[in-house]
Coordinates of C-alpha atoms in Angstrom, one line a residue:
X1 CA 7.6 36.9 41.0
X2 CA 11.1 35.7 41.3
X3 CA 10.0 31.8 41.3
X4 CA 8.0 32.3 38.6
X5 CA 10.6 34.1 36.4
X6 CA 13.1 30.6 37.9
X7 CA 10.5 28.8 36.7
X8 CA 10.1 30.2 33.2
X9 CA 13.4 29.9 33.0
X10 CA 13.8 26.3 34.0
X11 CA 11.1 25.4 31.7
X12 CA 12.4 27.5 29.1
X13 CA 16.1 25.6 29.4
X14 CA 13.7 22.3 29.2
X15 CA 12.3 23.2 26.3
X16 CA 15.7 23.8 24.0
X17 CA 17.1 21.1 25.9
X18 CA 14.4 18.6 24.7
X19 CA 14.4 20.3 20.9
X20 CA 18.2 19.8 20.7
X21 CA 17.6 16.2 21.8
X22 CA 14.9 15.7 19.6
X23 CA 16.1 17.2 16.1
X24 CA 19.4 15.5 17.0
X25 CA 17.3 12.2 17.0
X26 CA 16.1 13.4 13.7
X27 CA 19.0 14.0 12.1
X28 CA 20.8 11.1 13.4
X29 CA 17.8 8.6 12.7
X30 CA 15.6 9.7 10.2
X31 CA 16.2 7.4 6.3
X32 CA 14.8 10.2 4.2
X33 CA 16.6 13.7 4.4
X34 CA 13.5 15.8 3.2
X35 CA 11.6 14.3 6.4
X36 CA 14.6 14.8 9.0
X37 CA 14.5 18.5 7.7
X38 CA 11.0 18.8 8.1
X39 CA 10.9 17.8 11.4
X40 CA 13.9 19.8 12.5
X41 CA 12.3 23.1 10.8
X42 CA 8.6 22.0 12.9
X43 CA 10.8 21.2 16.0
X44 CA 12.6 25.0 15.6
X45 CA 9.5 27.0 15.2
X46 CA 8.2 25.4 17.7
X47 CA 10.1 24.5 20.5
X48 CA 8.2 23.9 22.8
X49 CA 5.1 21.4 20.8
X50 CA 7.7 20.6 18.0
X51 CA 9.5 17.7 20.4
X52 CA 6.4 16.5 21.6
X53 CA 5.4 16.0 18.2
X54 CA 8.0 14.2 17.4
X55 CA 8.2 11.9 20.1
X56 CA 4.2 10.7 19.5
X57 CA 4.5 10.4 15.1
X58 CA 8.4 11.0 14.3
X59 CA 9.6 8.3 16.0
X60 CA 9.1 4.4 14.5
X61 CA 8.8 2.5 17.7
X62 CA 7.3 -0.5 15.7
X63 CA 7.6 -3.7 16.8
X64 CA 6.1 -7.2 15.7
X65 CA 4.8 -9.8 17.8
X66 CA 4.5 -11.9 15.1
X67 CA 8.5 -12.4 14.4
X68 CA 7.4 -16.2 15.7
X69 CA 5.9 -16.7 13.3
X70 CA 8.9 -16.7 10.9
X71 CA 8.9 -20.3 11.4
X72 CA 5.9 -21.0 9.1
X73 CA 7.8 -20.1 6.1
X74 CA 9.1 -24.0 6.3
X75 CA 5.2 -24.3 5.5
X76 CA 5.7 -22.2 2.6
X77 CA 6.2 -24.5 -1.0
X78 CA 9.9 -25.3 -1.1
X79 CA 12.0 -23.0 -3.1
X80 CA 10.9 -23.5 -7.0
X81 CA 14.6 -23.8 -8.6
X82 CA 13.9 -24.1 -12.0
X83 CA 11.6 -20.7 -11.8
X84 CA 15.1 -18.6 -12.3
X85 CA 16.0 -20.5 -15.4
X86 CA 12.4 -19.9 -16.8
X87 CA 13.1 -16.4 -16.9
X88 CA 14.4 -13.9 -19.7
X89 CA 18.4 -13.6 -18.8
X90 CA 17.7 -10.2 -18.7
X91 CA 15.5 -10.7 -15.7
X92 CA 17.4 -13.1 -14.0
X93 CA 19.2 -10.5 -11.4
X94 CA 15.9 -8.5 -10.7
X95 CA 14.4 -11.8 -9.3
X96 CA 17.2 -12.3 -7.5
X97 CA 17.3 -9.1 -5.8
X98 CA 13.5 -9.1 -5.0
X99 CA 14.2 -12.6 -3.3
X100 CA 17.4 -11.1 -1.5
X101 CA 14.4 -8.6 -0.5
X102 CA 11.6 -10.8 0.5
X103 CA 13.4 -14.0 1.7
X104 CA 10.7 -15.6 -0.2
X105 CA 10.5 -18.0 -3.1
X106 CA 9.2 -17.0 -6.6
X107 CA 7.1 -19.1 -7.0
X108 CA 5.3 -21.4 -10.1
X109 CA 2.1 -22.8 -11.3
X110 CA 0.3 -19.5 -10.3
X111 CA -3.3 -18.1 -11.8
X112 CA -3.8 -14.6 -11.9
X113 CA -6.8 -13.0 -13.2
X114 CA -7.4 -9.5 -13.2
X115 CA -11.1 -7.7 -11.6
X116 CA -11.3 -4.6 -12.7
X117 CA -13.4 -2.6 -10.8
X118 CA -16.2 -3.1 -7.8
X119 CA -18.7 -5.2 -10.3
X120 CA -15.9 -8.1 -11.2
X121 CA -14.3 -7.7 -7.5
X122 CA -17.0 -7.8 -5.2
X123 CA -19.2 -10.7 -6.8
X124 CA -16.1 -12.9 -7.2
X125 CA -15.4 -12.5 -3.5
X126 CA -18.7 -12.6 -2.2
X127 CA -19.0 -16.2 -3.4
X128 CA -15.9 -17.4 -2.7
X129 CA -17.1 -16.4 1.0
X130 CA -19.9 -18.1 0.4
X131 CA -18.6 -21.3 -0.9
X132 CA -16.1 -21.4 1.7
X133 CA -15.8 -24.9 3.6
X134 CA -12.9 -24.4 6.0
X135 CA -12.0 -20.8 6.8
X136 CA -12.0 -17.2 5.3
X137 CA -9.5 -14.8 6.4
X138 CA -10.3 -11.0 5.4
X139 CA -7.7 -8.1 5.9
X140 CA -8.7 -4.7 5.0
X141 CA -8.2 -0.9 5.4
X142 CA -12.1 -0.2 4.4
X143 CA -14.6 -2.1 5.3
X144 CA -17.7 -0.1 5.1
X145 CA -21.0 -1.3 6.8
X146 CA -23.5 -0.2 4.7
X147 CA -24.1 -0.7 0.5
X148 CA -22.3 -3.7 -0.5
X149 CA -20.3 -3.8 3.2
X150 CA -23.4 -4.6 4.3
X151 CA -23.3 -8.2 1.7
X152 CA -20.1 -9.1 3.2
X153 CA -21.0 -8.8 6.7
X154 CA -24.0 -11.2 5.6
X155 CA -21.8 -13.5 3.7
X156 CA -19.2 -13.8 6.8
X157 CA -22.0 -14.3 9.6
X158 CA -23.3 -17.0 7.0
X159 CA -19.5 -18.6 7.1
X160 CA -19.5 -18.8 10.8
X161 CA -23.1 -20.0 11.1
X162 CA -21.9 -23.0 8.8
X163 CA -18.7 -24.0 10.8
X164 CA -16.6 -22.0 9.0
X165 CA -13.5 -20.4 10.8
X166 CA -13.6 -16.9 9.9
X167 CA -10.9 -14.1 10.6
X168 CA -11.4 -10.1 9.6
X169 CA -9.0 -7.7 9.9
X170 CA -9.4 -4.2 9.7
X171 CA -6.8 -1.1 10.2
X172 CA -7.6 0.8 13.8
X173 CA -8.0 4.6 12.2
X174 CA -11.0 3.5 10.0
X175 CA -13.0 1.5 12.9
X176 CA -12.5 4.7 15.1
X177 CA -13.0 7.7 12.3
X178 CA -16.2 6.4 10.5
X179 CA -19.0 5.5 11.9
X180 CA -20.2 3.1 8.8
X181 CA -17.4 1.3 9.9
X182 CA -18.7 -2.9 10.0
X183 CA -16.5 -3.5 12.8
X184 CA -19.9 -3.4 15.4
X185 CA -21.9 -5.0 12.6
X186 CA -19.2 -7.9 12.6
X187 CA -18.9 -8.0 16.3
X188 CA -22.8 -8.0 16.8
X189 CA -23.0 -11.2 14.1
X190 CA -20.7 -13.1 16.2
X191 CA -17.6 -13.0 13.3
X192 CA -14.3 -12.5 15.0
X193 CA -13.1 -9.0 14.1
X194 CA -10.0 -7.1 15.3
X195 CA -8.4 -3.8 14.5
X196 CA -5.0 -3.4 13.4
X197 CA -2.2 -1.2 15.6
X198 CA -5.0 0.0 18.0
X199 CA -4.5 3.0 19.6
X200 CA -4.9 3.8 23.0
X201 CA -4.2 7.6 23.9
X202 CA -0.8 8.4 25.1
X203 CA 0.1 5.0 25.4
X204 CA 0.1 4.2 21.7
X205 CA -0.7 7.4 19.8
X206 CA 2.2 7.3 18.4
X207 CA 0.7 4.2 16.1
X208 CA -1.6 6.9 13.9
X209 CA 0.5 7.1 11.7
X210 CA 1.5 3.7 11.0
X211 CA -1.3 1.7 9.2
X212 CA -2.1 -1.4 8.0
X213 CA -3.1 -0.3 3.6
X214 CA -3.2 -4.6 2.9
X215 CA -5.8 -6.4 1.1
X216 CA -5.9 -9.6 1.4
X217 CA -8.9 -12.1 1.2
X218 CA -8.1 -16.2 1.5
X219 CA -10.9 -18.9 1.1
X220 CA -9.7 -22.5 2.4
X221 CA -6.3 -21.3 2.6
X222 CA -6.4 -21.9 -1.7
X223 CA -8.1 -18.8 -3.4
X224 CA -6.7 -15.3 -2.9
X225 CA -7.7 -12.1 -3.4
X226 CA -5.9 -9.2 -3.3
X227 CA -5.0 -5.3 -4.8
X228 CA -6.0 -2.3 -4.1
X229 CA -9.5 -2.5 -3.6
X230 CA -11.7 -1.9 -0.1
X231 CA -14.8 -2.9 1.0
X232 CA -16.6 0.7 0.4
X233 CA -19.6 1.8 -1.0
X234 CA -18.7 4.0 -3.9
X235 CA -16.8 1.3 -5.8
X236 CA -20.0 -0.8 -6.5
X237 CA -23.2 1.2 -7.8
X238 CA -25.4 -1.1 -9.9
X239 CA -27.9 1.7 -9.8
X240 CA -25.1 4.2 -12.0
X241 CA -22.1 2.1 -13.3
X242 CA -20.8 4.7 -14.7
X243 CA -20.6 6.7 -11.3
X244 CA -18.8 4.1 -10.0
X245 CA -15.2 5.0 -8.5
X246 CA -12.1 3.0 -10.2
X247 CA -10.3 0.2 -8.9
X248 CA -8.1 -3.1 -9.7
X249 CA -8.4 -6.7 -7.9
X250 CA -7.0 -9.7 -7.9
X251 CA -8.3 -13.1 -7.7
X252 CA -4.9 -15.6 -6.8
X253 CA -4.7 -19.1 -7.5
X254 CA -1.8 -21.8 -6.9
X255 CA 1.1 -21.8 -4.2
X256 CA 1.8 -18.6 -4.2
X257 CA -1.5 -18.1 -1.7
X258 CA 0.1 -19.4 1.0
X259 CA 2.2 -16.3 1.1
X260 CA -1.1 -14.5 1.5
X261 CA -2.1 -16.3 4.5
X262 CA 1.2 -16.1 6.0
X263 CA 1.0 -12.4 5.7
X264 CA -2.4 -12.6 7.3
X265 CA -1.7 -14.9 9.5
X266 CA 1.4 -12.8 11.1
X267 CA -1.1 -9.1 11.2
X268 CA -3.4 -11.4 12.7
X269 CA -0.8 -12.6 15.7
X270 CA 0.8 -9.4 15.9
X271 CA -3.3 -7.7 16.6
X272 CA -4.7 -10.5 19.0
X273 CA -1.8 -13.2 19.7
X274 CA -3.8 -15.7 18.2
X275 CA -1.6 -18.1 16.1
X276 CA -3.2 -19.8 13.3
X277 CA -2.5 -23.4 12.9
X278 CA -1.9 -25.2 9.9
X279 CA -5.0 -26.8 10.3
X280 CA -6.6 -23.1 10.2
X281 CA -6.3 -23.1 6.4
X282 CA -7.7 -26.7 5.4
X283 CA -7.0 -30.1 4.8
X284 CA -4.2 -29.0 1.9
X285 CA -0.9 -28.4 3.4
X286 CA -0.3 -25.8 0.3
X287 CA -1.9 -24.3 -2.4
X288 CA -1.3 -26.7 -5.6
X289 CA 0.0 -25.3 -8.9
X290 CA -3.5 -23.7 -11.2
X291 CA -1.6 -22.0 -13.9
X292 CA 1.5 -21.0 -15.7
X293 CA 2.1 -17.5 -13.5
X294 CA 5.5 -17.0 -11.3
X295 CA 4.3 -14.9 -8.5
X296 CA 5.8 -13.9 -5.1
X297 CA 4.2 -11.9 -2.6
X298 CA 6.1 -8.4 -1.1
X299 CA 5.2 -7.7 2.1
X300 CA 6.5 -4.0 3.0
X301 CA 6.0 -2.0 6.1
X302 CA 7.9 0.7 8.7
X303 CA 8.7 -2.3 10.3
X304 CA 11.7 -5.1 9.6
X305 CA 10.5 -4.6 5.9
X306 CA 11.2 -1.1 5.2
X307 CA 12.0 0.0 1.9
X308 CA 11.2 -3.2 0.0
X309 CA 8.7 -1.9 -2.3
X310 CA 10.6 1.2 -2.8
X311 CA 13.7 -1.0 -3.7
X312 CA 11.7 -3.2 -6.2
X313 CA 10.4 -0.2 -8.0
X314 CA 14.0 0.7 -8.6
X315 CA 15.0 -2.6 -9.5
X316 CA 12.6 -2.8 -12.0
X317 CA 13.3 1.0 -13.6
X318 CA 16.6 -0.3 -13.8
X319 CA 15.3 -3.6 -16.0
X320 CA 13.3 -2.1 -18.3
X321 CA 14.2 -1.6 -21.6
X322 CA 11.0 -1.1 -23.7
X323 CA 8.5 0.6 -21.5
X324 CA 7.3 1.5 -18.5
X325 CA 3.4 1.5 -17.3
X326 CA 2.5 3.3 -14.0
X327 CA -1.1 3.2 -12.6
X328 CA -1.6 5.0 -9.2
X329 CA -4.0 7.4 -7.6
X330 CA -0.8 9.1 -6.1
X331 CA 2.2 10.3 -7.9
X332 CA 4.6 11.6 -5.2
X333 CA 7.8 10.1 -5.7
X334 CA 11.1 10.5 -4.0
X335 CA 14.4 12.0 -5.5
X336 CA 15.9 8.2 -6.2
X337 CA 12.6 7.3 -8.1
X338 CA 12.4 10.8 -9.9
X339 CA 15.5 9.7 -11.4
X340 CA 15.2 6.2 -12.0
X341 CA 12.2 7.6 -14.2
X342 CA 14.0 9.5 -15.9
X343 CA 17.5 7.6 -16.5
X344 CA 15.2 5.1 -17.9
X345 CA 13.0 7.7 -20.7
X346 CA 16.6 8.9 -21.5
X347 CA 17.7 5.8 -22.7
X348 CA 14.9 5.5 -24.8
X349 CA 12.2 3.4 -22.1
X350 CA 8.6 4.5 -23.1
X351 CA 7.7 5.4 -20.0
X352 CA 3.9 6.7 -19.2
X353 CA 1.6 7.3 -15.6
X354 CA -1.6 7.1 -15.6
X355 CA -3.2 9.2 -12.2
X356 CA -6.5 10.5 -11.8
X357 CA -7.7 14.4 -12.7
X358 CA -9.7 14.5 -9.8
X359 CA -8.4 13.4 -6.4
X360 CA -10.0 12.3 -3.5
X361 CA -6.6 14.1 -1.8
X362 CA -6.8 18.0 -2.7
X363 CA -3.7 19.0 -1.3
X364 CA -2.3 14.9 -2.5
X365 CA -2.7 16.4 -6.0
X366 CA -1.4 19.7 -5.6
X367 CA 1.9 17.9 -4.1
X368 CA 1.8 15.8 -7.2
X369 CA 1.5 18.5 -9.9
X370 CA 4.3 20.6 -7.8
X371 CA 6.7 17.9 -9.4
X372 CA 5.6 16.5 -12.1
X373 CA 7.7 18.9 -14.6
X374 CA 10.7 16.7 -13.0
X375 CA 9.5 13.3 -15.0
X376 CA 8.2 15.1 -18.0
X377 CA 11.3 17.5 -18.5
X378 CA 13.1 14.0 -19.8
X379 CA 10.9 12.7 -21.6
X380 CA 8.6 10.4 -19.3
X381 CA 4.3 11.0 -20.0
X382 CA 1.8 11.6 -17.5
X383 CA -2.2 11.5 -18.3
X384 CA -4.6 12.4 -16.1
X385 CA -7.9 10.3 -16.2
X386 CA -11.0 12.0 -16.4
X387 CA -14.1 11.2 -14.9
X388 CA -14.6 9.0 -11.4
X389 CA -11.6 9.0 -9.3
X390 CA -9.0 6.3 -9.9
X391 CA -8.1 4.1 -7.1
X392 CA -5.8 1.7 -9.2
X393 CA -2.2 0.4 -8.5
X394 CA -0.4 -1.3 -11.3
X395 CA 3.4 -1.3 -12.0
X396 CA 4.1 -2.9 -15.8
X397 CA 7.3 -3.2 -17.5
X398 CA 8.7 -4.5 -21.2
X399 CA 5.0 -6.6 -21.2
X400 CA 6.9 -9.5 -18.8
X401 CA 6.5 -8.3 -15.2
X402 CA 3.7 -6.5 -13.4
X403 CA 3.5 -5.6 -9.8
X404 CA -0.1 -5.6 -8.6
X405 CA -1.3 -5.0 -4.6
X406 CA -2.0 -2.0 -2.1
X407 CA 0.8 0.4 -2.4
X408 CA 1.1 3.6 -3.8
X409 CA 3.8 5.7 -5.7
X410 CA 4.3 7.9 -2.1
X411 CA 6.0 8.4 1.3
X412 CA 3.0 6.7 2.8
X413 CA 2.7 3.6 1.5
X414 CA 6.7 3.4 0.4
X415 CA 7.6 4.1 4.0
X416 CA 4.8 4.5 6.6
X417 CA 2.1 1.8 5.5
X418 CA 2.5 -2.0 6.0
X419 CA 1.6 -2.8 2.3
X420 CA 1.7 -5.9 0.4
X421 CA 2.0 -6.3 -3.3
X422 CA 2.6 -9.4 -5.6
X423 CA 5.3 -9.6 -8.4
X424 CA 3.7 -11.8 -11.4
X425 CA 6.2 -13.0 -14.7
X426 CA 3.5 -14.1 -17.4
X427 CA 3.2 -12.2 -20.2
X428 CA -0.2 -13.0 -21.5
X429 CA -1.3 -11.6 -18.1
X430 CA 0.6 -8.9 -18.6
X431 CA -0.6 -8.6 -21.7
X432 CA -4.5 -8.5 -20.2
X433 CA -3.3 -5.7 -17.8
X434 CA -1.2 -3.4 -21.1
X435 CA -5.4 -3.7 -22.9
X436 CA -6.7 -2.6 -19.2
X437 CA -4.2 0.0 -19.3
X438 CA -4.0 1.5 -22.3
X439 CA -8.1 1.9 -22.5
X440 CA -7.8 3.8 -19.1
X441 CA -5.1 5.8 -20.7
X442 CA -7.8 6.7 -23.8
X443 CA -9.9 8.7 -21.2
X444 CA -7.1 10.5 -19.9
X445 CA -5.3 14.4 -20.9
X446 CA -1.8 14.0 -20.9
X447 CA -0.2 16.6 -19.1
X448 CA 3.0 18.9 -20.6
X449 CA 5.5 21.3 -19.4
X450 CA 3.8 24.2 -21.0
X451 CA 0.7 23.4 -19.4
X452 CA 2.4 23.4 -15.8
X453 CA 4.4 26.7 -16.3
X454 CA 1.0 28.2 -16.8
X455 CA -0.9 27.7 -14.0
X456 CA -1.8 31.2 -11.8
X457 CA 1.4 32.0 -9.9
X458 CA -0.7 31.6 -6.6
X459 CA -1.5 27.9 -7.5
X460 CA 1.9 27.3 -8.2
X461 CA 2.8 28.6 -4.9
X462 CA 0.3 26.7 -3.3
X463 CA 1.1 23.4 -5.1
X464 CA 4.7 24.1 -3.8
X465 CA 3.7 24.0 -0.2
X466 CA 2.1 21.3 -0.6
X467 CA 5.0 19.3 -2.3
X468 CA 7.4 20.6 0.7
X469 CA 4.8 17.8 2.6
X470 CA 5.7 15.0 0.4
X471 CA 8.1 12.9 3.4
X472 CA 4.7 12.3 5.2
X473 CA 1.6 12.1 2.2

């Protein structure tokens, strides 16, 4: 009896010694305050599971194999230097911080055109598959196997039959959670296929939580696609159009595509520690110019690149003077974007978000409503779109600039996701996306102050909850 009360004991002394250590960590190490005191408060009430915890999700142990690969940039289109002086004085400093950001160039000559849903994305990239003549590089989160997964598997196996070099990419938690996965479907038609940020339990399980949200499709290391768009099923019904759940692609066009391979390129060493040569892409050293489009691309992640996409949505809150267009299926902001928001309403920004009624996230939404009164109490709008949930990502601002790509307005893809997203300057595109906009926005309720003060007192109380989640949505 007297060992085992020594061993209690020791174990006991173990315990707080290793919740100290691990809250201390926290504290010390953790960017966002909200999330250090979440973990302390799960490391305190439990004592004994909470440091565990910690060690295996809180900690950010990432690190990139692909930092050689730095060295392609030189392959990247020499800086454009007259792309600054093309732009309105007033967004002269915003480039230059996103640059600061990126260490990339903004780039010219781009073509951007704008699929909007699963019947304009899928068709487009389907035959740029099939029309490919030196390599197709895919990077997804989804990639379903059945529906119209099943059409891309085809139209890759038909690339590789032909000679063509193909590479697929798809994020670890989806080939091991869903069994429609097209990962054995890819495997079993001979296409090289690897999963990103595999994890192997203990060793790696720590990785979970860290996945890879990019979409990024290159043909012939020329056309581009990319947004916020997956390979899955319910985003392309034929049979019911209007069933069909919402989304926004991109097909890319001009030098700014080779910052789209080099991202791929670099998820694709950092997965297998294959390199891909030059030669990978085609006989065209770079993209050549297509349009009239500045675009650079802003690759983001819990990585090196931390922060980047959170930083450019401030930069650009901070530019705008006319309005402000947001378009995303998850409206969890932090305290430094709540306010950005709202400095910019009060000085007289039209600012409106667009976010679906019905969420494929229950307690996502509840989070969301929990703080929306913040943004409307100065003057900001928020509709909810009715109908088939909305899976769209759009940042616009004054009709100039629009950020298009993968990431969404939360902790997730802000701080936990490797996301990338592409800043375009062309305002006849942006004018195309404003029409796209504002017609989602005529199938929407807009959503007041009144209307959140009356909701039940135990849905308030559960939407609060919920938003004390927000660090790690």
């Amino acid at each position: 009896m007297i060992k085992t009360a020594h061993l209690l004991w020791a174990l006991a002394g173990l315990s707080s010694v290793a919740a100290l250590l691990a809250a201390g960590h926290a504290v010390i190490y953790k960017r966002d305050p909200r999330s250090a005191t979440l973990w302390v408060l799960l490391i305190a009430l439990l004592p004994a599971l909470g440091p565990l915890l910690y060690v295996l999700f809180g900690i950010n142990r990432t690190q990139r194999r692909a930092q050689r690969l730095r060295s392609e940039s030189a392959a990247l289109p020499p800086l454009q230097t007259d792309a600054a002086v093309q732009l309105p004085e007033s967004w002269r400093g915003f480039a230059h911080l996103v640059g600061r950001l990126t260490c990339l160039p903004l780039t010219a000559g781009n073509r951007i055109t704008a699929l909007v849903g699963g019947a304009d994305a899928y068709p487009a990239m389907l035959q740029a598959i099939d029309s490919a003549r030196h390599s197709v590089a895919l990077a997804t989160y989804i990639f379903d196997g059945q529906g119209i997964g099943e059409c891309f598997v085809a139209a890759l196996a038909r690339a590789q039959a032909r000679g063509v070099q193909v590479r697929v990419l798809i994020d670890d938690v989806h080939v091991r959670l869903s069994r429609g996965s097209a990962y054995r479907a890819l495997v079993h038609a001979g296409v090289p296929v690897a999963s990103f940020n595999a994890t192997v339990i203990p060793a790696r399980l720590h990785a979970m939580n860290l996945r890879n949200h990019r979409k990024i499709l290159v043909v012939d290391g020329a056309l581009g696609f990319t947004g916020g768009m997956n390979v899955q099923r319910p985003y392309f019904r034929p049979d019911a159009p209007a069933q069909a759940l919402r989304d926004l692609h991109f097909r890319v066009e001009g030098p700014v595509v080779a910052q789209l391979r080099q991202t791929f390129a670099r998820d694709w060493a950092d997965t297998t520690n294959e390199a891909l040569e030059a030669a990978f892409w085609g006989a065209e050293p770079a993209p050549l110019a297509a349009g009239a489009a500045l675009a650079r691309c802003i690759e983001a992640g819990p990585d090196e690149t931390v922060d980047r996409l959170r930083w450019t949505f401030l930069g650009a809150l901070a530019t705008a003077r006319e309005r402000v267009c947001i378009w995303t299926p998850y409206f969890l902001p932090d305290q430094a974007l709540v306010a950005a928001l709202s400095a910019a309403a009060l000085r007289g920004v039209a600012v409106k978000v667009l976010t679906p009624a019905v969420s494929d996230h229950a307690f996502v939404r509840w989070a969301a409503r929990a703080q929306f009164w913040q943004v409307l109490e100065h003057g900001a709008r928020i509709f909810e779109r009715l109908g088939p949930f909305d899976h769209s990502k759009l940042l616009l601002v004054d009709g100039t600039w629009a950020c298009i790509g993968s990431a969404n307005w939360d902790a997730r893809s802000l701080r936990l996701n490797f996301e990338l997203n592409m800043e375009v300057y062309d305002q006849a595109f942006c004018a195309q996306l404003q029409r796209v906009f504002d017609a989602a926005c005529a199938q929407a309720c807009e959503v007041d102050v009144q209307q959140l003060n009356g909701r039940p007192l135990p849905v308030k109380l559960r939407d609060g909850i919920a938003r004390l989640f927000t660090p790690i949505l």
